[in-house]
Amino acid sequence: MTADSQDIQSAAPVRDPHRSDSRRIAAPPWLRRAASISELWTFLILVALVAFFTIAAPGKFFTTYNLTQIAVNAAIYVVLGVGMTYVIITAGIDLSIGSVLVLAAVAAGEYNVHHGGPTAGWGTVAVCVLIALAVGTVWGALQGAVVATGKVPPLIVTLGGLGAALGLAELATGGQDPAGASAAHLQNSLGFGKVLGIPWMVILAAVVTALFGALLGGTRFGNYTLAIGSNPTAVRRAGIPVGRHLIKVYGLMGLLAGLGAVMWLASYGTTSIAGHSTDNLKVITAVVLGGTSLFGGRGSVVGTVIGVFIPAVLTTGLIVIGVQQYWQDVAVGVVLVAAVYIDQMRRRIRERA
């Protein structure tokens, strides 16, 4: 659920019904309704990409195996994207998520190494999961506290957090991925397990999406998040503790980064210290593609999920049809610019309403 309806109500100018304006040409009602749904535009782009690659590579792209792999590969970024949606809705940003994921994975992995390694039991697995979630949550909340109480821009706080979290992970491991960081139980269940043919990774990402989508669209916490991004001054005057809420939002981002660490360990069995330097860019791109405003006050968890799948489908499709790897980054950039252009066109249609 998005905040577009609230945005339209607050942004719509008050017009005199007895006064006509020949310069304003109202858009048709159906077009105004379509323009108010951010997810619609993003979903149409995704459908167009799937249709194109299905036609371009018949029998190769649109297969059960290929679509399953796309979903599994996107699952971690869906979880991270959900948290980033909340942060960006408050007009904030979090550049540290890749490093926080690494730090949480290293903390959990080091515990696993010293308590059984690959043969560790379920008790150790449970403790590792709690460690990863706790490390991520605490780190996110600390960054939120600096943003809220120190009045330091989120860009600067999380950029510093990016370097600090990665540095601590490297100090703890000597810059090397520890062997035996993931238990076989974790990999065989969450990493490779399936229920009715659906991977556990995909199920977990779907549960996170449903839970926090409902939290954003139908709870006081979600309303406060949207309101802070729209007008933090008015929210403060209404007696809502903006600083405390921002700490919770950044703590939520850290919590989901910790969950992403667990999913990474389950999928790959290693911490991949050097493999997450661009996670922040991928996730922020997905959130923007999904229609969340970088200026805050408007966003959608469902839109973010669709936004995650656009580059995932695009990259896989280009590989299937044999496009050179370097062109893949170019194509993703073009799609991003096109999506932003469509969003701007949608806003102009709303303004004409």
PDB file of C-alpha atoms in Angstrom, residues 8-17 19 24 353:
ATOM      1  CA  ILE A   8      -2.357  13.715  -3.844  1.00  0.00           C
ATOM      2  CA  GLN A   9      -4.626  15.158  -1.190  1.00  0.00           C
ATOM      3  CA  SER A  10      -1.884  17.262   0.359  1.00  0.00           C
ATOM      4  CA  ALA A  11      -0.409  18.430  -2.919  1.00  0.00           C
ATOM      5  CA  ALA A  12      -3.620  19.197  -4.793  1.00  0.00           C
ATOM      6  CA  PRO A  13      -4.194  22.941  -5.203  1.00  0.00           C
ATOM      7  CA  VAL A  14      -7.448  24.535  -4.003  1.00  0.00           C
ATOM      8  CA  ARG A  15      -9.359  25.744  -7.048  1.00  0.00           C
ATOM      9  CA  ASP A  16     -12.346  28.032  -7.351  1.00  0.00           C
ATOM     10  CA  PRO A  17     -15.190  25.981  -8.880  1.00  0.00           C
ATOM     11  CA  ARG A  19     -13.299  29.893 -12.267  1.00  0.00           C
ATOM     12  CA  ARG A  24      -5.137  23.474 -17.648  1.00  0.00           C
ATOM     13  CA  ALA A 353      -5.924  16.283 -12.378  1.00  0.00           C
TER      14      ALA A 353
END
